[in-house]
PDB file of C-alpha atoms and ligand atoms in Angstrom:
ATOM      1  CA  UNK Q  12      46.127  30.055 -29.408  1.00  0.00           C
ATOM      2  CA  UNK Q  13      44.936  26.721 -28.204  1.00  0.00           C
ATOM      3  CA  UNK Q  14      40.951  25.869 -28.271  1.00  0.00           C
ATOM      4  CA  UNK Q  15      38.251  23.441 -26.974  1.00  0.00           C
ATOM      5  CA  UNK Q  16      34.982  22.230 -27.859  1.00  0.00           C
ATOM      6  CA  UNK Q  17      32.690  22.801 -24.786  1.00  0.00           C
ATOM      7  CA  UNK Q  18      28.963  21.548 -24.737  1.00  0.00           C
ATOM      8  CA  UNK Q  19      26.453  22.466 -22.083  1.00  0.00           C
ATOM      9  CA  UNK Q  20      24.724  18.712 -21.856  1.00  0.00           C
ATOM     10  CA  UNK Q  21      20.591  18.836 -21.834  1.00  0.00           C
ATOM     11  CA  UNK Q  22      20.546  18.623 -18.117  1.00  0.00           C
ATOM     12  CA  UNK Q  23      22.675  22.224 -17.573  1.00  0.00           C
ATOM     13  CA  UNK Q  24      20.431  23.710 -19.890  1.00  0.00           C
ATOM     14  CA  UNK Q  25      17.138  22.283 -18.458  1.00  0.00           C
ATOM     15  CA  UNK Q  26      18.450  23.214 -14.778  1.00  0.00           C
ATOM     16  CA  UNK Q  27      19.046  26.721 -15.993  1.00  0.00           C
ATOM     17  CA  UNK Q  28      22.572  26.440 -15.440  1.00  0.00           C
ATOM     18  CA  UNK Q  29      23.816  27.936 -18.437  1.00  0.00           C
ATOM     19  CA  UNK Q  30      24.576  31.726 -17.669  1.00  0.00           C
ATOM     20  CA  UNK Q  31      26.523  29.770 -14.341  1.00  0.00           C
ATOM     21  CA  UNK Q  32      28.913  27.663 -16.379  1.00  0.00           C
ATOM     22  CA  UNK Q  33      29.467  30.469 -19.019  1.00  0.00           C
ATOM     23  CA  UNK Q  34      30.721  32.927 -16.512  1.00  0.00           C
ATOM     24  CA  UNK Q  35      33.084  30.588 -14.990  1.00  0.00           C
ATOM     25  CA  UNK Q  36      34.835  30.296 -18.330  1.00  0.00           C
ATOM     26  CA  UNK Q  37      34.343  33.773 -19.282  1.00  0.00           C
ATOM     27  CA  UNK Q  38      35.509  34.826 -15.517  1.00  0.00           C
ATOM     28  CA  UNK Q  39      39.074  32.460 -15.876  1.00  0.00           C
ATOM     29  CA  UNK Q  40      40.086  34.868 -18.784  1.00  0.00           C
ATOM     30  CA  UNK Q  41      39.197  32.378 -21.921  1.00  0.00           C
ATOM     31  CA  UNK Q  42      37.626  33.745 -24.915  1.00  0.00           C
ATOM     32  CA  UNK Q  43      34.464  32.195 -26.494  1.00  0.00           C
ATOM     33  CA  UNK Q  44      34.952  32.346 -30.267  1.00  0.00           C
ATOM     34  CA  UNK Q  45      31.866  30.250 -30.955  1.00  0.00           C
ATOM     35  CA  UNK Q  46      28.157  29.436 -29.466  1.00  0.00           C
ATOM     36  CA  UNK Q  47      25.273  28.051 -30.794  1.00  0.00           C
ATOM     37  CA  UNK Q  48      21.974  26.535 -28.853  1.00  0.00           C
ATOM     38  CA  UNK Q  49      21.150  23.741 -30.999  1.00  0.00           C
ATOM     39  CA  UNK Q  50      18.753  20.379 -30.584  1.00  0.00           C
ATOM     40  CA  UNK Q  51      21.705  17.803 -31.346  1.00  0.00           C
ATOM     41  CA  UNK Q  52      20.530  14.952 -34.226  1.00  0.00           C
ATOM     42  CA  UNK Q  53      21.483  11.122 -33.709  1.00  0.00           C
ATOM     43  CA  UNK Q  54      23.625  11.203 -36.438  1.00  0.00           C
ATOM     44  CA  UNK Q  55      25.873  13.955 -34.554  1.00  0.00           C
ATOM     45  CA  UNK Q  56      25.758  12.189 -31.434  1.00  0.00           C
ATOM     46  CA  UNK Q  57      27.073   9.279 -32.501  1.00  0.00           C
ATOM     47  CA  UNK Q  58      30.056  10.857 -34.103  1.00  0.00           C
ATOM     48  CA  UNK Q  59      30.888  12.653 -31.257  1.00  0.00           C
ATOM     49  CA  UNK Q  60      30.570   9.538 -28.968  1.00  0.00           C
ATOM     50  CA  UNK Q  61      32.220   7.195 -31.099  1.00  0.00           C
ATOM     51  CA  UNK Q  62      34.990   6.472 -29.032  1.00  0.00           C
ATOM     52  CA  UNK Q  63      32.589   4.989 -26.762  1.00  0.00           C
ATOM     53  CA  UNK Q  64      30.263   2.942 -28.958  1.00  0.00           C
ATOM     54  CA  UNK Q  65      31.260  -0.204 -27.424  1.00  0.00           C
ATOM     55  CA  UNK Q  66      30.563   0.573 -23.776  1.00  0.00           C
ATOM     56  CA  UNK Q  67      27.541  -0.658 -22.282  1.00  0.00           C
ATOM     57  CA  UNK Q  68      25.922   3.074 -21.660  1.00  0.00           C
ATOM     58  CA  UNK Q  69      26.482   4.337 -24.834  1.00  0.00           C
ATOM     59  CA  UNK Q  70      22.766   4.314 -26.387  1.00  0.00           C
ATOM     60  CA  UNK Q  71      21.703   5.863 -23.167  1.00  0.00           C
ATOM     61  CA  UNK Q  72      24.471   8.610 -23.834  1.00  0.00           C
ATOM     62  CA  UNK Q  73      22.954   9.377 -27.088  1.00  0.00           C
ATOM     63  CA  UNK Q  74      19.175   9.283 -26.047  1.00  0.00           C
ATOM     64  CA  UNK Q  75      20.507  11.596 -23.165  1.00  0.00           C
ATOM     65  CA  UNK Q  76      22.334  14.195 -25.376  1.00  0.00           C
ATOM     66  CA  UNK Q  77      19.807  14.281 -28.292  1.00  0.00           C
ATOM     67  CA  UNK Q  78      16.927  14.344 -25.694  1.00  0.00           C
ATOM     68  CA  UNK Q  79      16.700  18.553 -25.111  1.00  0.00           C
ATOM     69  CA  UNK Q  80      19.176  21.283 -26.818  1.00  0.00           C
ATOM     70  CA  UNK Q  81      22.677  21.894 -25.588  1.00  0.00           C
ATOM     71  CA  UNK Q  82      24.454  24.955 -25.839  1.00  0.00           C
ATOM     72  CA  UNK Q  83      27.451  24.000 -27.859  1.00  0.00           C
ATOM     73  CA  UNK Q  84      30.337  26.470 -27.590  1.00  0.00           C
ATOM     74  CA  UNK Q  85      34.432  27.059 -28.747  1.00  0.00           C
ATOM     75  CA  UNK Q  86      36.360  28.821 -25.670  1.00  0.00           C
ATOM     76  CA  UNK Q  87      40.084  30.003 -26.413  1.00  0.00           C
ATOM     77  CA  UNK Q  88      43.175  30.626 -24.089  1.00  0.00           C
ATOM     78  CA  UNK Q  89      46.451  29.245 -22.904  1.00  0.00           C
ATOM     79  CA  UNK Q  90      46.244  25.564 -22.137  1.00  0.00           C
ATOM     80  CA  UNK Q  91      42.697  25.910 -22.271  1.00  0.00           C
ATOM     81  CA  UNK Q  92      42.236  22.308 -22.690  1.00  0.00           C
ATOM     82  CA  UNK Q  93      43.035  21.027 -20.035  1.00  0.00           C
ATOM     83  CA  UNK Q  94      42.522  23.919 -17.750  1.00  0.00           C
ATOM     84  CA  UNK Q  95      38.537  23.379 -19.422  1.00  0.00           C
ATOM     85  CA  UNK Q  96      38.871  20.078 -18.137  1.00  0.00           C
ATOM     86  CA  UNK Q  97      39.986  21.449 -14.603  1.00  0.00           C
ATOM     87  CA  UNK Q  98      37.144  23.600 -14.439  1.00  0.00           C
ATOM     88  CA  UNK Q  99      34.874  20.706 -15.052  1.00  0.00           C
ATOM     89  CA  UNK Q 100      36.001  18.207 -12.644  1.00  0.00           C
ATOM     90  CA  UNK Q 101      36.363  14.511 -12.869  1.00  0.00           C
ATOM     91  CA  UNK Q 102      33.689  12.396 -15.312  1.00  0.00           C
ATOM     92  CA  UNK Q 103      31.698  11.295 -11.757  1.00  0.00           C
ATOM     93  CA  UNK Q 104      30.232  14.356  -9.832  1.00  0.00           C
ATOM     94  CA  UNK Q 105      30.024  12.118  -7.423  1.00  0.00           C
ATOM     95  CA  UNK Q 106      33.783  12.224  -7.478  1.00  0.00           C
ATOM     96  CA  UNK Q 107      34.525  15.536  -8.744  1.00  0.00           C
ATOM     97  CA  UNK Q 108      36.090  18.238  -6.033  1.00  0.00           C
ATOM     98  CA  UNK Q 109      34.011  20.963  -5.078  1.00  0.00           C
ATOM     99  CA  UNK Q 110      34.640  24.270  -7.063  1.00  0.00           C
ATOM    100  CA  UNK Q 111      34.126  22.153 -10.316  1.00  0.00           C
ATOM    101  CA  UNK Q 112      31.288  22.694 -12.225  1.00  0.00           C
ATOM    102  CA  UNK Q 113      30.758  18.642 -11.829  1.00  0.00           C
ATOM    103  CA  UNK Q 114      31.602  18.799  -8.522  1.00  0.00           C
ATOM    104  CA  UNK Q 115      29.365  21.816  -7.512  1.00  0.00           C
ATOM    105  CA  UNK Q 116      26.302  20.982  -9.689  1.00  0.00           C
ATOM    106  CA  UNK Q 117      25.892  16.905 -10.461  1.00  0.00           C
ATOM    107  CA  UNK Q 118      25.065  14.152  -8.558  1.00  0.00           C
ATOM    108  CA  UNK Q 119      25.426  11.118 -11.231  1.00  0.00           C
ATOM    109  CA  UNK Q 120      27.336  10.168 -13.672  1.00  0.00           C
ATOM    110  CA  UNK Q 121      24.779  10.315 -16.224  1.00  0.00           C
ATOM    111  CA  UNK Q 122      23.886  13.348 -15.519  1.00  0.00           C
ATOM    112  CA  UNK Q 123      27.051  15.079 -15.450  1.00  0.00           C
ATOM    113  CA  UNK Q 124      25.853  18.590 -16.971  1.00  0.00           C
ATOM    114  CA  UNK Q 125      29.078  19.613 -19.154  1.00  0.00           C
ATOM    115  CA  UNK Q 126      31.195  17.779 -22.047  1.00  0.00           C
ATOM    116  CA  UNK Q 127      34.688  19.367 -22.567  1.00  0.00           C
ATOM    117  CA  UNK Q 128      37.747  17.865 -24.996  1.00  0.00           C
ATOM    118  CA  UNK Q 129      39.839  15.849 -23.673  1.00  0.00           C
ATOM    119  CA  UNK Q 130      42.934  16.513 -25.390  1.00  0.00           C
ATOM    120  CA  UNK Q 131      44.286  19.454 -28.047  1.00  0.00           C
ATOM    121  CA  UNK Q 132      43.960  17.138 -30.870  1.00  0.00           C
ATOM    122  CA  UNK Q 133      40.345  15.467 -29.668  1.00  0.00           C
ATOM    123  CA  UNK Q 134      39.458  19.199 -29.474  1.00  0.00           C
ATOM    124  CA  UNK Q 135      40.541  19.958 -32.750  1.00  0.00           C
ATOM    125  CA  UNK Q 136      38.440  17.150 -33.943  1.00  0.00           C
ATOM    126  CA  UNK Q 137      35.352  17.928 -32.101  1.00  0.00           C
ATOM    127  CA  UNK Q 138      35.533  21.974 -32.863  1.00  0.00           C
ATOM    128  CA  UNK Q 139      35.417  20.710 -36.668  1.00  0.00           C
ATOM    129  CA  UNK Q 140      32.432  18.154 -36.225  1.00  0.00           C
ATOM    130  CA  UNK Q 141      30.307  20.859 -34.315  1.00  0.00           C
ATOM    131  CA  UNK Q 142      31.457  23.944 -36.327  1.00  0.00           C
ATOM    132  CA  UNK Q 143      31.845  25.452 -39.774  1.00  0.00           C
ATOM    133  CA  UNK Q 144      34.923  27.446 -39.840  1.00  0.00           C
ATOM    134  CA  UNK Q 145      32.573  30.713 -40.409  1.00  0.00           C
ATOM    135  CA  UNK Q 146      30.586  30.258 -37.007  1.00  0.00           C
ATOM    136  CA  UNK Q 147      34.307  30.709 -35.177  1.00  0.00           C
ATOM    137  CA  UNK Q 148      35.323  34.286 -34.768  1.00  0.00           C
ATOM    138  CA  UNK Q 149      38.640  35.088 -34.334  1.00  0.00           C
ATOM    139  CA  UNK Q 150      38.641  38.111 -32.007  1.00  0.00           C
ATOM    140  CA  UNK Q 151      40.796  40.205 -29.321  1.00  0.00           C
ATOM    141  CA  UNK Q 152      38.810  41.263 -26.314  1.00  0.00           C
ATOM    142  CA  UNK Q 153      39.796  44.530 -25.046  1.00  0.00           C
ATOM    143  CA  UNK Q 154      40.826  42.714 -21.555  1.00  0.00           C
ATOM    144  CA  UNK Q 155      43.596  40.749 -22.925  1.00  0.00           C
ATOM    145  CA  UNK Q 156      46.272  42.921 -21.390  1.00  0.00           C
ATOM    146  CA  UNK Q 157      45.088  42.418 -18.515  1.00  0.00           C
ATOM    147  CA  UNK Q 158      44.490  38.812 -18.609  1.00  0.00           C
ATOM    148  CA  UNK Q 159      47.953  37.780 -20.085  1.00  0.00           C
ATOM    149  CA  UNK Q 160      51.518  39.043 -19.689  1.00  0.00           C
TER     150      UNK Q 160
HETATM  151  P1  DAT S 203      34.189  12.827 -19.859  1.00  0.00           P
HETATM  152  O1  DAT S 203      32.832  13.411 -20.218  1.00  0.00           O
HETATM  153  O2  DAT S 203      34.609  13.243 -18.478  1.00  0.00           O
HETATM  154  O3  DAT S 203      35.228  13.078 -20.910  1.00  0.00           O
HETATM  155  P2  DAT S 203      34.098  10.112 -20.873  1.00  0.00           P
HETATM  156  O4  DAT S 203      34.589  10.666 -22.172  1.00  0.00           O
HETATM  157  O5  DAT S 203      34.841   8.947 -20.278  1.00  0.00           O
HETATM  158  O6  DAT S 203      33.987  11.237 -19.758  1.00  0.00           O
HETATM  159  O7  DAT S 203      32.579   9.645 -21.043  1.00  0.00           O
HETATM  160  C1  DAT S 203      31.684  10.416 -21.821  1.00  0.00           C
HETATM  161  C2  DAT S 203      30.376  10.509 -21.081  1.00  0.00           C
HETATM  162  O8  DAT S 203      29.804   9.209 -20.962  1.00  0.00           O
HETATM  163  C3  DAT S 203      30.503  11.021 -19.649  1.00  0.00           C
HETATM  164  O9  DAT S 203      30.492  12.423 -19.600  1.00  0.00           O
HETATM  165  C4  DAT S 203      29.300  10.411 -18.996  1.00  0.00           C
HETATM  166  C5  DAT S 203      29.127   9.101 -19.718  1.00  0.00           C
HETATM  167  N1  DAT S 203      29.740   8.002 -18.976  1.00  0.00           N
HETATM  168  C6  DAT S 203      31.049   7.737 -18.853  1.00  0.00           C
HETATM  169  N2  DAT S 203      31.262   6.650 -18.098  1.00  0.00           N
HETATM  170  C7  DAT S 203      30.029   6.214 -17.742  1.00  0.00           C
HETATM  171  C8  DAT S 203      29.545   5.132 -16.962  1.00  0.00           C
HETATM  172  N3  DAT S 203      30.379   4.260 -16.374  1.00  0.00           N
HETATM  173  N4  DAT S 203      28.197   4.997 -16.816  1.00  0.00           N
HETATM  174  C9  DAT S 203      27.343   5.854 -17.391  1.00  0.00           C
HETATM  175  N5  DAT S 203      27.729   6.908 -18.134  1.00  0.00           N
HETATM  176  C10 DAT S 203      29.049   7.077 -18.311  1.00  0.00           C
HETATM  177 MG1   MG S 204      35.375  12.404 -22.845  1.00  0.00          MG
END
């Protein structure tokens, strides 16, 4: 089944908004299959940025990420990429429909509380950079009938 890399970004975590953003995933019917709290290094940052090191904000993305731990965590389901990205809302809270987790809980685009793959293989990519294979567990919650067909 399909996965994504989700990170709960130093301002979720500071606003105590963590046990908020899990539930919503855990109450659409994905599985987590990985979680770790972690203080992200430089070195990590930058990897998982790297797309965007020529933009203008991307040392302030760094110095933002690295600047208090993240919850970093590997949810599982059907389309669960994009529907992640669903649940998230657009890149701008400002922008981002009410409902989303953007939407509901930012107010700038720098502070936008939640990082989620963009695409399977980007997922794929970032699940590897943030995770050892034996920090995934493969698992089948007891609620899975009930969840899917
Ligand atoms: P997303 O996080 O929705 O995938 P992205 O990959 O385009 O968005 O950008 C990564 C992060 O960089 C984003 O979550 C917030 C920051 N960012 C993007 N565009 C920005 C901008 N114009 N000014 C400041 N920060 C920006
Ligand atoms: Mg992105």
């Amino acid at each position: 089944m399909e996965r994504t890399f989700i990170a709960i970004k130093p301002d979720g975590v500071q606003r105590g908004l963590v046990g908020e953003i899990i539930n919503r995933f855990q109450q659409k019917g994905f599985i987590l299959v990985g979680m770790k709290f972690m203080q992200v290094s430089r070195e990590l940052a930058e990897e998982h940025y790297g797309v965007h090191r020529d933009r203008p904000f991307f040392n302030g993305l760094v110095d933002f990420i690295t600047s208090s731990p993240v919850v970093a965590m590997v949810w599982e389901g059907d389309g669960v990429v994009a529907s992640a990205r669903k649940l998230i809302g657009a890149t701008n809270p400002l922008a981002a429909e009410p409902g989303t987790i953007r939407g509901d809980f930012g107010a700038n685009i720098g502070r936008n509380i939640i990082h989620g793959s963009d695409a399977v293989e980007t997922a794929q990519q970032e699940i590897a950079l943030w995770f050892t294979k034996d920090e995934l567990i493969t698992w089948q919650p007891t609620m899975m009938p009930w969840v899917y067909e």
